[in-house]
Amino acid sequence: TLQVLKETPMRVADEISGITRPRALDIQEALMAAVGDETLTLGILEYLGQDGTQSLVSRIKQTWGGRSIQIIQETPYRLTEIWGIGFPTADRIALHHKLPKDSSERIAAGMSHVLEEAATKDGHTCLPVTEFVADTADLLDLSSDPIANLIDTDSVNSIMIADGFAHSRELYEAEINSAAALKILSKSRPVAHPIVEVPPADFDLADDQVEAFNVLLHHPVAILTGAPGTGKTHTVRALLATFTGSKVALCAPTGKAAKRLSELSKSAACTIH
């Protein structure tokens, strides 16, 4: 039945009551699409091996469509672009398919992973080159030579070396742009504010909070930073109390953060878009 539907749909329309020719052609088209999708799914599953799941295959197909098999065969480390696939999984798949351990593609992917881990787990936007090379060598189970050689060729677009440090190019450019923007803001005219020498007494700020309060109050731009629980929001609340009657905007990167900021500061906060 399926063979007849796929190969001679007009026969189905002629011989089966209730199926028109347009309907038979629709059925044929749907079946051929299903066959193509099944072939694509099986091809991806075969390549992924033990790491393949239906949900993972669906995400790959949604991302790359009919080019999925070609992409993961030619550039297997692009699998890290798919949610749920980290470098270890992509590396295992690539090595299973006989990609050389010291291939430039593998080393470049390993470099990117080392810097990503440093950023997401430790908060470092760069690493000393010696540490970076050593960490990449440990990750890839290689000597340092091929990694250092690849750095020297400057052929890995996502990595850059500056002043003895290895940077993710994306984070490096973000830092440079942020610094430039802050420099521009620092030269702007300070906002008009009440003549205040000390924060409101009822906030009982610690010495470092008083120092932060004065910096925030008397500069056109300032950065207040610190670990959770060190009193950043309490300092901001003291600042807000100083500006009673003024227009003040509180912003946060996400809706959840904005809600938390609003709860702690007892003032309205919005998200940054």
Short mmCIF file of C-alpha atoms in Angstrom, two decimals, residues 26 32 38 43 49 62 71 83 95 103 122 126 149-150 152-153 177-178 184 205 213 226 231 272:
data_model
loop_
_atom_site.label_atom_id
_atom_site.label_comp_id
_atom_site.label_asym_id
_atom_site.label_seq_id
_atom_site.Cartn_x
_atom_site.Cartn_y
_atom_site.Cartn_z
CA ASP A 26 -1.24 15.13 -0.91
CA MET A 32 7.78 11.22 0.73
CA GLU A 38 13.16 9.29 8.65
CA GLY A 43 21.57 9.20 9.59
CA GLY A 49 25.95 6.54 18.25
CA GLN A 62 15.51 22.23 13.94
CA ILE A 71 27.55 19.67 9.02
CA TRP A 83 21.74 22.78 23.57
CA LEU A 95 37.19 10.78 17.98
CA SER A 103 43.78 17.98 14.42
CA ASP A 122 35.38 30.83 37.63
CA CYS A 126 40.98 35.50 30.09
CA ASN A 149 51.98 26.10 17.55
CA LEU A 150 48.34 26.70 16.65
CA ASP A 152 51.34 31.14 17.08
CA THR A 153 49.67 30.79 13.67
CA ASN A 177 33.41 48.17 24.30
CA SER A 178 32.21 48.32 27.92
CA ILE A 184 32.41 58.28 27.74
CA LEU A 205 25.80 51.66 56.71
CA PHE A 213 27.47 55.57 48.81
CA GLY A 226 30.49 42.49 45.53
CA GLY A 231 25.10 44.82 51.22
CA ILE A 272 17.00 46.03 30.27
#
